[in-house]
Amino acid sequence: MKISPKNKQRPIVTLLTDFGEAGGYAGSVKGVIMSLAPRARVVDITHCISPYDISSGAYVLSTYYKEFPGGTVHLAVVDPGVGAGRKPIAVKCAGHLFVAPDNGLLSFVLAGGEKYKSREITPPAGARVSGTFHGRDIFAPAAAHLANGGKFSGLGPELKTVHFIDNITPSISGNTIVGKVIHIDRFGNLITNIREESLTGKEPSRAVVRIASLTISGLSGTYSDKKTGEPVAYIGSSGYLEIGIVESDAASATKSRGGREVTVALVEKSAARGKK
Amino acid sequence: MKISPKNKQRPIVTLLTDFGEAGGYAGSVKGVIMSLAPRARVVDITHCISPYDISSGAYVLSTYYKEFPGGTVHLAVVDPGVGAGRKPIAVKCAGHLFVAPDNGLLSFVLAGGEKYKSREITPPAGARVSGTFHGRDIFAPAAAHLANGGKFSGLGPELKTVHFIDNITPSISGNTIVGKVIHIDRFGNLITNIREESLTGKEPSRAVVRIASLTISGLSGTYSDKKTGEPVAYIGSSGYLEIGIVESDAASATKSRGGREVTVALVEKSAARGKK
Amino acid sequence: MKISPKNKQRPIVTLLTDFGEAGGYAGSVKGVIMSLAPRARVVDITHCISPYDISSGAYVLSTYYKEFPGGTVHLAVVDPGVGAGRKPIAVKCAGHLFVAPDNGLLSFVLAGGEKYKSREITPPAGARVSGTFHGRDIFAPAAAHLANGGKFSGLGPELKTVHFIDNITPSISGNTIVGKVIHIDRFGNLITNIREESLTGKEPSRAVVRIASLTISGLSGTYSDKKTGEPVAYIGSSGYLEIGIVESDAASATKSRGGREVTVALVEKSAARGKK
């Protein structure tokens, strides 16, 4: 993959972190990138991934990266293991570039079995490397290198494989899917790890979705298929099954956090037709 | 209105949403705009409007848009009715361009009876349109179209009028104004829908402002007219009556939310003079 | 100091405020800067400094500014005294430009005794100056003036000195340092005002750090020196002593806020060696 000329002019670096909004960590990362890659446009995605929540960060990263032009550099730092043994890595996949700790943060980007190339980032000799802030000291310089059109191979030695989060795919047994909540959005909607594709050949109107004490019969196309206050299950804008409550907060109502179990009972399309 | 040459070079798109800070929704919107309008500068205003709070979003939108250069595109998404019948619209007003759902979000921008033109946004045939994320699928492409200098009329058919929030203006009866809280800022200051203009010809020092159990005599020019911990009423930086507590939080102290009633008893300027 | 040609092309203005995320204050400031300095790149650092917390704002400002290129304009507004007597100022220091209220917000930037020059910002006659929003009306135009390469001396009369926060340095008595918490980061790590330099010549492994009921023996290089859930003291990425709990929240665990006392008992390096 080559960085396109258009992006060489004004390359884009996106930022996803769990640094929070109240401090200077994100600002320091931006300063390093803008100092080293003066032509780069730095774009905040979020700095409010729950602290250390790799699963949520991995999901969110997978939802927006494809909306950016090819050649964009996506920097992601949710890094409970900073200073421990996990490797800093760069990954090339689907025409995009990623810089992140090797702790599973790219799991959903790579969940479809996409081909990728990866490198272990090796800071140059003499570089400032603190024990606690690799976002500033390792990841930002690597992102700036790529934004400047620097060689991918120049970041460090090739890695054959990267780490994945355990159990990112739901378990499917016959017509029953057991998945889990991987992210909760601002409206309290519960995003699960159950992909749209697992419902292929099934009858959406006869699916039964269960979480906590909620039972939802049938998938909807959008919120307005149900009334205010009613629970609703639907394929969200990123292709995953979501559970919401119309104009209310499903996470609070079900007291759900990331990891909460969700089951879906399905009926074959032909079987559904047969009963009509 | 024509987009000025200066803005054609580096057009500006501002973003106001209730998407929150922890997810990828705002990032997806930015990616779409930056892909479709590579020269645009995308500026975050806020993604933390309270979920579904059209009134607060409408007020906030009205406070900053005029600070930007003419020709700026202001994208605003607070959209409880996504997927239901409400129309996506674009509005041209006061030299600025707005893209939003037609649910009252432009009420305060248009509250002064400004002239405007509006169009119903009609996505091109074959465009991706999810049931739940029109910010990404409809509003962002429309904003990019305008940022690229595309024709306003190219967005879709003309609309004669747009929706307004109910009761955006206070009721005025003789020298008594009954308004309400429309927004609470970060410091707990209560911003009301009572405009500076309603006080014309009245004696500011003899106005009596009441909210909950608070009674404030006289309007101040700024916080420092009162001592720390004292309540203060003043015309805020956007031209609306505000109620605060010096270096403290009036919203907590009065347990106020949006919609809370505020009354102002006024005295004519001449009457005030007469009693001196 | 001259603004470098590179920055003249695309000058940078960073923003640190306590305006919060839910309103239009930061957006108004950005609009003013982008209107007056069309070539400027405006970079959000944070708008979530705790309301009126000058100490936290001053610390955070000191952590990121040096990461930006020389000539960057750093706008900082945490301003409980808006409308009262405090002066709006601009400061030139270490190749960077600062615009802020003169209330101690630059204390940590200038804590090392750096040479600086300062001016009292005097808005031009006829400028809009509200009683409550100097960020928009005074500080943003001054930042735009500097971003445009305008003369520092053109902002207003010279000031001989600026205000500092009281007690920004810890008290040191023999081998005992008594400092305090000046900032709490997103992870609940407690950042103190005790500088790395105060530990010169001491034995890090024999330092004893106390805060609330926690006693931590020995300084660590990074979090992973301890196990999950264990308290850890270390020199943070900005050169100050920090106290954390591995993958947990030290602020909650010790119920600490800004101002909390921290003591460090030290042992000389030679003494430590002698006992080996």
XYZ file of N, CA and C in Angstrom, chain C residues 82-166:
255
model
N -13.241 36.219 36.440
C -13.643 36.971 35.250
C -14.529 38.149 35.646
N -14.209 39.286 35.122
C -14.998 40.472 35.407
C -14.504 41.229 36.634
N -13.674 40.573 37.452
C -13.082 41.258 38.609
C -11.752 41.877 38.166
N -10.916 42.201 39.099
C -9.756 42.999 38.756
C -8.602 42.298 38.057
N -8.577 40.966 38.058
C -7.398 40.283 37.518
C -7.168 40.689 36.055
N -5.872 40.793 35.702
C -5.529 41.268 34.366
C -5.492 40.137 33.343
N -5.867 40.394 32.114
C -5.580 39.429 31.048
C -4.134 39.637 30.610
N -3.381 38.541 30.475
C -1.954 38.703 30.130
C -1.521 37.794 28.985
N -0.402 38.180 28.386
C 0.299 37.323 27.432
C 1.724 37.182 27.928
N 2.276 35.984 27.778
C 3.620 35.702 28.283
C 4.419 34.991 27.189
N 5.663 35.369 27.055
C 6.604 34.742 26.129
C 7.627 34.012 26.966
N 7.753 32.694 26.777
C 8.676 31.921 27.621
C 9.111 30.675 26.885
N 10.403 30.382 26.914
C 10.934 29.136 26.358
C 10.506 28.920 24.903
N 10.378 30.013 24.162
C 10.040 29.886 22.746
C 8.561 29.684 22.467
N 7.744 29.738 23.521
C 6.295 29.583 23.363
C 5.581 30.859 23.799
N 4.341 30.986 23.346
C 3.526 32.153 23.688
C 2.311 31.685 24.473
N 1.967 32.418 25.530
C 0.842 32.051 26.383
C -0.116 33.223 26.504
N -1.398 32.922 26.511
C -2.430 33.925 26.727
C -3.341 33.382 27.815
N -3.561 34.162 28.891
C -4.276 33.631 30.058
C -4.682 34.751 30.996
N -5.576 34.483 31.928
C -5.790 35.446 33.013
C -4.599 35.405 33.969
N -4.300 36.525 34.593
C -3.141 36.608 35.498
C -3.545 36.163 36.907
N -3.796 34.883 37.045
C -4.285 34.364 38.332
C -3.466 33.164 38.822
N -2.288 32.958 38.249
C -1.468 31.834 38.673
C -1.477 30.673 37.701
N -2.228 30.800 36.627
C -2.370 29.689 35.669
C -1.048 29.328 34.985
N -0.070 30.243 35.018
C 1.227 29.944 34.409
C 2.261 29.505 35.448
N 1.809 29.261 36.687
C 2.757 28.977 37.771
C 3.692 27.815 37.489
N 3.163 26.704 36.968
C 4.031 25.542 36.749
C 4.864 25.679 35.480
N 4.369 26.424 34.499
C 5.198 26.702 33.317
C 6.438 27.476 33.734
N 6.262 28.394 34.683
C 7.354 29.287 35.092
C 8.033 28.837 36.382
N 7.669 27.621 36.878
C 8.117 27.191 38.210
C 9.620 27.023 38.322
N 10.281 26.774 37.200
C 11.724 26.532 37.253
C 12.537 27.820 37.227
N 11.870 28.953 37.348
C 12.600 30.216 37.311
C 12.950 30.654 35.893
N 12.226 30.126 34.906
C 12.477 30.502 33.512
C 12.337 32.016 33.330
N 13.119 32.540 32.419
C 12.965 33.941 32.032
C 11.697 34.083 31.200
N 10.985 35.143 31.444
C 9.798 35.383 30.619
C 9.578 36.881 30.442
N 8.808 37.207 29.421
C 8.350 38.580 29.215
C 6.840 38.556 29.240
N 6.229 39.597 29.774
C 4.769 39.578 29.815
C 4.178 40.938 29.501
N 2.985 40.903 28.979
C 2.228 42.096 28.610
C 0.830 41.994 29.196
N 0.284 43.113 29.594
C -1.131 43.160 29.967
C -1.939 43.382 28.692
N -2.859 42.465 28.404
C -3.646 42.589 27.173
C -4.658 43.722 27.327
N -4.618 44.650 26.389
C -5.532 45.792 26.415
C -6.396 45.737 25.162
N -7.686 45.358 25.308
C -8.522 45.265 24.111
C -8.604 46.618 23.418
N -8.631 46.615 22.090
C -8.731 47.883 21.368
C -10.023 48.611 21.736
N -10.001 49.935 21.635
C -11.201 50.738 21.923
C -12.349 50.252 21.053
N -13.515 50.099 21.641
C -14.685 49.702 20.870
C -14.865 48.206 20.729
N -13.908 47.399 21.227
C -14.043 45.949 21.133
C -15.208 45.474 22.005
N -15.892 44.412 21.562
C -16.943 43.799 22.378
C -16.304 43.174 23.605
N -16.671 43.610 24.799
C -16.162 42.968 26.014
C -17.324 42.742 26.978
N -17.813 41.499 27.030
C -18.897 41.161 27.950
C -18.348 41.079 29.365
N -19.248 41.016 30.339
C -18.806 40.926 31.720
C -18.398 39.531 32.136
N -18.793 38.518 31.358
C -18.625 37.141 31.830
C -17.844 36.231 30.886
N -17.478 36.709 29.707
C -16.884 35.782 28.736
C -15.657 36.397 28.069
N -14.606 36.566 28.885
C -13.372 37.135 28.367
C -12.625 36.159 27.471
N -12.903 34.843 27.613
C -12.308 33.869 26.698
C -12.598 34.234 25.253
N -13.839 34.550 24.986
C -14.257 34.931 23.631
C -13.829 36.356 23.279
N -13.958 37.266 24.246
C -13.873 38.692 23.913
C -12.477 39.281 24.052
N -11.648 38.710 24.911
C -10.303 39.272 25.132
C -9.207 38.266 24.776
N -9.322 37.033 25.329
C -8.220 36.085 25.138
C -8.142 35.554 23.699
N -9.287 35.211 23.110
C -9.253 34.672 21.741
C -8.711 35.693 20.744
N -9.159 36.951 20.777
C -8.562 37.915 19.834
C -7.052 38.112 20.062
N -6.615 38.055 21.318
C -5.172 38.207 21.576
C -4.403 37.018 21.016
N -4.957 35.811 21.194
C -4.299 34.616 20.646
C -4.245 34.696 19.121
N -5.321 35.167 18.505
C -5.347 35.293 17.039
C -4.303 36.306 16.573
N -4.183 37.397 17.298
C -3.171 38.416 16.978
C -1.773 37.793 16.946
N -1.454 37.002 17.965
C -0.126 36.373 18.017
C 0.008 35.302 16.927
N -1.067 34.535 16.685
C -1.016 33.505 15.642
C -0.778 34.123 14.266
N -1.288 35.311 14.080
C -1.076 36.009 12.809
C 0.322 36.606 12.690
N 1.142 36.398 13.731
C 2.485 36.966 13.711
C 2.510 38.412 14.185
N 1.409 38.860 14.796
C 1.355 40.237 15.309
C 2.364 40.448 16.420
N 2.736 41.714 16.641
C 3.771 42.019 17.634
C 3.294 41.722 19.046
N 4.148 41.077 19.817
C 3.873 40.820 21.228
C 3.634 42.139 21.958
N 4.467 43.112 21.648
C 4.345 44.415 22.327
C 3.064 45.143 21.928
N 2.438 44.705 20.834
C 1.198 45.347 20.401
C -0.006 44.983 21.245
N 0.155 44.015 22.161
C -0.989 43.576 22.954
C -1.324 44.531 24.101
N -0.324 45.264 24.560
C -0.567 46.168 25.681
C 0.724 46.437 26.426
N 0.634 47.159 27.531
C 1.835 47.582 28.257
C 2.576 46.418 28.920
N 3.867 46.578 29.094
C 4.682 45.550 29.727
C 4.283 45.360 31.186
N 4.374 44.115 31.630
C 4.169 43.795 33.052
C 5.489 43.289 33.594
N 5.875 43.717 34.777
C 7.162 43.279 35.310
C 7.090 41.846 35.823
N 5.946 41.474 36.397
C 5.840 40.133 36.983
C 4.408 39.639 36.862
N 4.234 38.338 36.938
C 2.883 37.770 36.889
C 2.609 37.086 38.228
N 1.345 36.752 38.458
C 0.964 36.109 39.717
C 1.308 34.620 39.727
N 1.651 34.134 40.899
C 1.895 32.712 41.086
C 0.918 32.165 42.137
N 0.566 30.890 42.006
C -0.217 30.206 43.036
C 0.634 30.109 44.296
N -0.002 30.208 45.460
C 0.735 30.021 46.712
C 1.193 28.565 46.832
